[in-house]
Tab-separated table of C-alpha atoms in Angstrom:
chain	number	residue	atom	x	y	z
A	1	UNK	CA	5.329	-7.090	14.384
A	2	UNK	CA	5.306	-7.724	10.652
A	3	UNK	CA	7.705	-5.373	8.807
A	4	UNK	CA	7.217	-4.614	5.117
A	5	UNK	CA	9.097	-2.420	2.639
A	6	UNK	CA	7.231	0.347	0.815
A	7	UNK	CA	8.617	2.595	-1.937
A	8	UNK	CA	7.481	5.666	-3.910
A	9	UNK	CA	8.819	5.084	-7.448
A	10	UNK	CA	7.030	8.095	-8.933
A	11	UNK	CA	9.777	10.123	-7.231
A	12	UNK	CA	12.277	8.591	-9.649
A	13	UNK	CA	13.021	4.887	-10.061
A	14	UNK	CA	13.853	2.462	-12.834
A	15	UNK	CA	12.471	-1.048	-12.891
A	16	UNK	CA	15.948	-2.319	-12.006
A	17	UNK	CA	16.077	-0.165	-8.878
A	18	UNK	CA	12.674	-1.455	-7.819
A	19	UNK	CA	13.719	-5.036	-8.551
A	20	UNK	CA	16.850	-4.696	-6.433
A	21	UNK	CA	14.884	-3.309	-3.492
A	22	UNK	CA	12.320	-6.123	-3.790
A	23	UNK	CA	14.856	-8.931	-4.109
A	24	UNK	CA	17.004	-7.487	-1.324
A	25	UNK	CA	13.953	-7.197	0.939
A	26	UNK	CA	13.096	-10.795	0.105
A	27	UNK	CA	16.585	-12.064	0.890
A	28	UNK	CA	16.588	-10.158	4.198
A	29	UNK	CA	13.343	-11.709	5.367
A	30	UNK	CA	10.888	-8.828	5.024
A	31	UNK	CA	7.409	-10.204	4.444
A	32	UNK	CA	6.338	-7.927	1.593
A	33	UNK	CA	7.358	-5.341	-0.981
A	34	UNK	CA	4.760	-2.673	-1.702
A	35	UNK	CA	4.844	0.333	-3.980
A	36	UNK	CA	2.721	3.415	-4.387
A	37	UNK	CA	0.506	3.825	-7.447
A	38	UNK	CA	1.131	7.349	-8.764
A	39	UNK	CA	1.859	8.858	-12.159
A	40	UNK	CA	3.492	12.129	-11.106
A	41	UNK	CA	6.352	13.064	-8.810
A	42	UNK	CA	5.712	15.084	-5.681
A	43	UNK	CA	7.947	17.801	-4.324
A	44	UNK	CA	11.303	19.078	-5.518
A	45	UNK	CA	12.701	16.011	-7.267
A	46	UNK	CA	13.386	15.328	-10.939
A	47	UNK	CA	11.228	12.231	-11.087
A	48	UNK	CA	13.483	10.725	-13.751
A	49	UNK	CA	13.122	8.407	-15.593
A	50	UNK	CA	9.398	9.006	-15.083
A	51	UNK	CA	6.480	7.076	-13.625
A	52	UNK	CA	6.039	3.343	-13.895
A	53	UNK	CA	2.744	1.503	-13.874
A	54	UNK	CA	2.298	-0.316	-10.587
A	55	UNK	CA	0.660	-3.476	-11.919
A	56	UNK	CA	3.062	-3.811	-14.853
A	57	UNK	CA	5.903	-3.472	-12.358
A	58	UNK	CA	4.396	-5.993	-9.956
A	59	UNK	CA	3.910	-8.434	-12.828
A	60	UNK	CA	7.635	-8.261	-13.510
A	61	UNK	CA	8.463	-8.635	-9.838
A	62	UNK	CA	6.123	-11.612	-9.593
A	63	UNK	CA	8.566	-13.424	-11.880
A	64	UNK	CA	11.744	-11.918	-10.407
A	65	UNK	CA	10.907	-12.928	-6.818
A	66	UNK	CA	9.712	-16.177	-5.293
A	67	UNK	CA	8.486	-15.729	-1.714
A	68	UNK	CA	7.917	-12.074	-0.818
A	69	UNK	CA	4.365	-10.734	-0.992
A	70	UNK	CA	3.637	-7.909	-3.449
A	71	UNK	CA	1.091	-5.097	-3.479
A	72	UNK	CA	0.058	-1.458	-3.748
A	73	UNK	CA	-0.450	1.324	-1.223
A	74	UNK	CA	-2.699	2.198	-2.883
A	75	UNK	CA	-4.128	1.803	-6.369
A	76	UNK	CA	-6.457	4.675	-7.173
A	77	UNK	CA	-9.976	3.748	-8.251
A	78	UNK	CA	-9.801	6.602	-10.774
A	79	UNK	CA	-6.965	4.962	-12.720
A	80	UNK	CA	-8.580	1.774	-13.975
A	81	UNK	CA	-12.006	0.316	-14.695
A	82	UNK	CA	-12.965	-2.311	-12.106
A	83	UNK	CA	-13.282	-5.227	-14.535
A	84	UNK	CA	-9.831	-4.830	-16.110
A	85	UNK	CA	-8.323	-4.151	-12.669
A	86	UNK	CA	-9.791	-7.401	-11.330
A	87	UNK	CA	-8.298	-9.227	-14.324
A	88	UNK	CA	-4.869	-7.617	-13.891
A	89	UNK	CA	-4.650	-8.358	-10.166
A	90	UNK	CA	-5.808	-11.954	-10.668
A	91	UNK	CA	-3.218	-12.440	-13.408
A	92	UNK	CA	-0.373	-11.046	-11.301
A	93	UNK	CA	-1.584	-13.241	-8.441
A	94	UNK	CA	-1.207	-16.257	-10.726
A	95	UNK	CA	2.209	-15.073	-11.956
A	96	UNK	CA	3.383	-14.819	-8.344
A	97	UNK	CA	1.797	-18.117	-7.260
A	98	UNK	CA	-0.583	-16.341	-4.904
A	99	UNK	CA	1.471	-13.532	-3.366
A	100	UNK	CA	-0.524	-10.416	-4.323
A	101	UNK	CA	-2.426	-7.952	-2.131
A	102	UNK	CA	-4.613	-5.131	-3.430
A	103	UNK	CA	-4.564	-1.763	-1.725
A	104	UNK	CA	-7.372	0.325	-3.207
A	105	UNK	CA	-8.415	3.913	-2.564
A	106	UNK	CA	-10.599	6.687	-3.956
A	107	UNK	CA	-7.722	8.769	-5.365
A	108	UNK	CA	-6.634	12.230	-4.248
A	109	UNK	CA	-3.759	13.693	-6.316
A	110	UNK	CA	-5.441	15.917	-8.898
A	111	UNK	CA	-2.239	17.006	-10.671
A	112	UNK	CA	-1.366	13.492	-11.835
A	113	UNK	CA	-4.819	13.128	-13.337
A	114	UNK	CA	-4.437	16.401	-15.217
A	115	UNK	CA	-0.962	15.388	-16.421
A	116	UNK	CA	-2.130	12.112	-17.972
A	117	UNK	CA	-5.726	12.826	-19.069
A	118	UNK	CA	-7.361	10.837	-16.278
A	119	UNK	CA	-10.798	12.116	-15.223
A	120	UNK	CA	-10.848	13.479	-11.673
A	121	UNK	CA	-14.408	13.940	-10.415
A	122	UNK	CA	-15.366	15.612	-7.161
A	123	UNK	CA	-14.646	13.766	-3.942
A	124	UNK	CA	-18.189	12.430	-3.449
A	125	UNK	CA	-18.205	10.841	-6.890
A	126	UNK	CA	-14.706	9.441	-6.362
A	127	UNK	CA	-15.920	7.673	-3.229
A	128	UNK	CA	-19.029	6.462	-5.039
A	129	UNK	CA	-16.828	4.961	-7.748
A	130	UNK	CA	-14.488	3.499	-5.139
A	131	UNK	CA	-17.393	1.781	-3.393
A	132	UNK	CA	-18.724	0.386	-6.665
A	133	UNK	CA	-15.262	-0.843	-7.644
A	134	UNK	CA	-14.963	-2.761	-4.386
A	135	UNK	CA	-18.348	-4.356	-5.032
A	136	UNK	CA	-17.457	-5.253	-8.620
A	137	UNK	CA	-13.957	-6.602	-7.960
A	138	UNK	CA	-14.969	-8.732	-4.986
A	139	UNK	CA	-18.101	-9.842	-6.833
A	140	UNK	CA	-16.137	-10.963	-9.873
A	141	UNK	CA	-13.660	-12.906	-7.772
A	142	UNK	CA	-16.384	-14.560	-5.673
A	143	UNK	CA	-18.512	-15.723	-8.609
A	144	UNK	CA	-18.272	-19.525	-9.002
A	145	UNK	CA	-16.612	-20.775	-12.172
A	146	UNK	CA	-19.249	-21.610	-14.766
A	147	UNK	CA	-21.653	-18.901	-13.590
A	148	UNK	CA	-21.865	-15.226	-14.476
A	149	UNK	CA	-21.772	-11.936	-12.601
A	150	UNK	CA	-23.980	-8.918	-13.270
A	151	UNK	CA	-23.987	-5.577	-11.516
A	152	UNK	CA	-25.948	-2.382	-11.952
A	153	UNK	CA	-24.433	0.653	-10.311
A	154	UNK	CA	-24.511	4.366	-10.959
A	155	UNK	CA	-21.072	4.366	-12.583
A	156	UNK	CA	-20.424	0.732	-13.582
A	157	UNK	CA	-22.696	-1.857	-15.147
A	158	UNK	CA	-21.741	-5.469	-15.906
A	159	UNK	CA	-23.954	-7.933	-17.758
A	160	UNK	CA	-23.347	-11.684	-17.651
A	161	UNK	CA	-19.617	-11.401	-17.066
A	162	UNK	CA	-17.855	-14.799	-17.008
A	163	UNK	CA	-15.935	-13.320	-14.047
A	164	UNK	CA	-12.637	-14.766	-15.188
A	165	UNK	CA	-9.810	-15.233	-14.465
A	166	UNK	CA	-9.940	-16.233	-10.814
A	167	UNK	CA	-7.065	-15.265	-8.545
A	168	UNK	CA	-4.823	-18.026	-7.248
A	169	UNK	CA	-5.535	-17.055	-3.637
A	170	UNK	CA	-8.915	-18.141	-2.400
A	171	UNK	CA	-11.364	-16.778	-1.619
A	172	UNK	CA	-9.425	-13.775	-2.974
A	173	UNK	CA	-6.259	-11.725	-2.517
A	174	UNK	CA	-6.269	-9.604	0.654
A	175	UNK	CA	-7.768	-6.128	0.235
A	176	UNK	CA	-6.251	-3.151	2.042
A	177	UNK	CA	-8.176	0.070	2.610
A	178	UNK	CA	-6.728	3.101	4.336
A	179	UNK	CA	-7.158	6.772	4.942
A	180	UNK	CA	-8.461	9.252	7.456
A	181	UNK	CA	-12.051	9.897	6.378
A	182	UNK	CA	-14.494	9.957	9.269
A	183	UNK	CA	-17.446	8.121	7.701
A	184	UNK	CA	-17.228	6.426	4.326
A	185	UNK	CA	-13.673	5.097	4.676
A	186	UNK	CA	-14.396	3.266	7.968
A	187	UNK	CA	-17.651	1.857	6.577
A	188	UNK	CA	-15.972	0.542	3.418
A	189	UNK	CA	-13.066	-0.877	5.402
A	190	UNK	CA	-15.423	-2.711	7.730
A	191	UNK	CA	-17.335	-4.200	4.803
A	192	UNK	CA	-14.541	-5.065	2.369
A	193	UNK	CA	-11.065	-4.841	3.899
A	194	UNK	CA	-8.839	-7.512	5.365
A	195	UNK	CA	-6.483	-4.773	6.547
A	196	UNK	CA	-6.889	-1.132	7.528
A	197	UNK	CA	-3.836	1.056	6.942
A	198	UNK	CA	-2.982	4.578	8.007
A	199	UNK	CA	-0.021	6.598	6.739
A	200	UNK	CA	0.253	8.825	9.776
A	201	UNK	CA	2.439	9.642	12.760
A	202	UNK	CA	2.289	6.978	15.426
A	203	UNK	CA	0.377	9.221	17.818
A	204	UNK	CA	-2.414	9.868	15.308
A	205	UNK	CA	-3.493	6.284	14.653
A	206	UNK	CA	-6.003	5.702	17.426
A	207	UNK	CA	-8.824	7.889	16.069
A	208	UNK	CA	-8.933	6.126	12.699
A	209	UNK	CA	-8.809	2.730	14.331
A	210	UNK	CA	-11.655	3.567	16.682
A	211	UNK	CA	-13.809	4.659	13.735
A	212	UNK	CA	-13.182	1.405	11.884
A	213	UNK	CA	-13.785	-0.675	15.013
A	214	UNK	CA	-17.139	1.079	15.452
A	215	UNK	CA	-18.002	0.503	11.792
A	216	UNK	CA	-17.148	-3.193	12.166
A	217	UNK	CA	-19.353	-3.529	15.227
A	218	UNK	CA	-22.202	-1.724	13.432
A	219	UNK	CA	-22.359	-4.480	10.791
A	220	UNK	CA	-21.667	-7.349	13.174
A	221	UNK	CA	-18.038	-7.892	12.236
A	222	UNK	CA	-15.505	-8.717	14.930
A	223	UNK	CA	-12.824	-5.975	14.805
A	224	UNK	CA	-10.284	-8.640	15.766
A	225	UNK	CA	-10.620	-10.026	12.215
A	226	UNK	CA	-9.029	-6.819	10.847
A	227	UNK	CA	-5.274	-6.425	10.440
A	228	UNK	CA	-4.233	-3.001	11.752
A	229	UNK	CA	-1.288	-1.470	9.918
A	230	UNK	CA	0.575	1.794	9.548
A	231	UNK	CA	3.037	3.259	7.074
A	232	UNK	CA	6.065	5.003	8.528
A	233	UNK	CA	8.887	7.006	6.971
A	234	UNK	CA	12.121	5.082	7.617
A	235	UNK	CA	15.326	6.946	8.411
A	236	UNK	CA	17.521	4.800	10.638
A	237	UNK	CA	21.221	4.708	11.373
A	238	UNK	CA	23.568	2.708	13.534
A	239	UNK	CA	23.965	5.996	15.379
A	240	UNK	CA	22.751	9.584	15.075
A	241	UNK	CA	25.512	10.504	12.635
A	242	UNK	CA	24.421	7.844	10.153
A	243	UNK	CA	20.754	8.696	10.692
A	244	UNK	CA	21.469	12.384	9.965
A	245	UNK	CA	23.240	11.353	6.755
A	246	UNK	CA	20.258	9.327	5.637
A	247	UNK	CA	17.885	12.194	6.442
A	248	UNK	CA	20.012	14.573	4.352
A	249	UNK	CA	19.911	12.091	1.453
A	250	UNK	CA	16.103	12.298	1.289
A	251	UNK	CA	15.906	16.060	1.791
A	252	UNK	CA	14.645	15.921	5.380
A	253	UNK	CA	16.092	16.576	8.803
A	254	UNK	CA	16.319	14.043	11.568
A	255	UNK	CA	14.852	16.489	14.052
A	256	UNK	CA	11.657	16.865	12.002
A	257	UNK	CA	11.284	13.121	11.487
A	258	UNK	CA	12.199	11.679	14.840
A	259	UNK	CA	9.135	12.522	16.942
A	260	UNK	CA	6.570	10.878	14.672
A	261	UNK	CA	8.294	8.419	12.351
A	262	UNK	CA	10.696	5.466	12.379
A	263	UNK	CA	13.696	7.749	12.529
A	264	UNK	CA	16.871	7.925	14.583
A	265	UNK	CA	19.332	5.383	15.912
A	266	UNK	CA	18.700	1.638	15.912
A	267	UNK	CA	17.718	1.833	19.561
A	268	UNK	CA	15.330	4.731	18.990
A	269	UNK	CA	13.610	3.124	15.989
A	270	UNK	CA	13.298	-0.195	17.808
A	271	UNK	CA	11.676	1.560	20.764
A	272	UNK	CA	9.390	3.557	18.465
A	273	UNK	CA	8.151	0.486	16.566
A	274	UNK	CA	7.867	-1.518	19.767
A	275	UNK	CA	5.576	1.135	21.224
A	276	UNK	CA	3.428	0.924	18.085
A	277	UNK	CA	3.196	-2.834	18.498
A	278	UNK	CA	2.193	-2.389	22.130
A	279	UNK	CA	-0.560	-0.016	20.942
A	280	UNK	CA	-2.014	-2.728	18.704
A	281	UNK	CA	-0.344	-2.115	15.333
A	282	UNK	CA	0.121	-5.519	13.679
A	283	UNK	CA	2.107	-4.454	10.642
A	284	UNK	CA	4.288	-1.534	9.571
A	285	UNK	CA	5.165	-0.521	6.028
A	286	UNK	CA	8.584	1.119	6.170
A	287	UNK	CA	8.733	3.840	3.517
A	288	UNK	CA	12.185	3.694	1.918
A	289	UNK	CA	12.907	6.815	-0.125
A	290	UNK	CA	16.580	6.309	-1.090
A	291	UNK	CA	16.272	3.209	-3.256
A	292	UNK	CA	20.014	2.861	-3.775
A	293	UNK	CA	20.741	2.575	-0.049
A	294	UNK	CA	20.221	-1.159	0.353
A	295	UNK	CA	22.333	-1.126	3.531
A	296	UNK	CA	19.407	0.713	5.127
A	297	UNK	CA	17.223	-2.382	4.655
A	298	UNK	CA	19.958	-4.655	5.963
A	299	UNK	CA	20.336	-2.572	9.118
A	300	UNK	CA	16.634	-2.918	9.928
A	301	UNK	CA	16.579	-6.633	9.120
A	302	UNK	CA	19.654	-7.431	11.194
A	303	UNK	CA	19.302	-5.077	14.161
A	304	UNK	CA	15.617	-4.114	14.537
A	305	UNK	CA	13.417	-6.886	13.165
A	306	UNK	CA	14.723	-9.556	15.564
A	307	UNK	CA	13.819	-7.379	18.564
A	308	UNK	CA	10.215	-7.047	17.341
A	309	UNK	CA	9.487	-10.700	16.708
């Protein structure tokens, strides 16, 4: 099983805190560092010093790291126009020497849009825009150098775009699509995604996977070409006492976390993730909420990761 580190910096994180998590994850052998793309805190936290832009942050990390992969879970299609987003991702891909992955979604958190003057249309239009963005971004990246790309959609129109710059990775950086929608999400994942991700308890993953497998088969795609991943809250300790301490630090209880998430003792978390691997999960994004607790990452790297290889 591939283990990745995933953080939520809108809850309160400086660039330096994010850099330390990323470089520590790199030194410990985790394959990737991902961050959410949000502009407003959630829940009862201060959120200080305030939100950071995901692609500006990843650009910095592209230069402050050397081997770990970098990406978003997930960029909201409401935040950026597809042309400039394709440019930004391609540029960060070049800055990282080809280590970027793009998680893209329709957007869901209305309050952050209201807080920063970002239009927030109804859900149907958000999905329409999401679908057009996928078409535009992949179209721009796939256009041969020296030719142009045009597109006429309901929400986005491009005329004779030079479709530059190209990403370093070819044919393009991996695209991650996730969510729990019953119809449009599976169809878009089957058509555009290299990876399908669900942020859900381990026992709730099978329904979403079955929908995407069916959508793949409907268009003649082999479901085996999809990477199946999940995001899991991480709250692990060498024993229950340490795990309880870590749960308290993030405002949760171990009892509420343990049934569904990567929570508990080393042995319990290893068993939990092993069962997910046995169920066909290829990759897990471990959501780390206390960014100053770098020993938490070391514990997983030293005691859990080797058992899952």
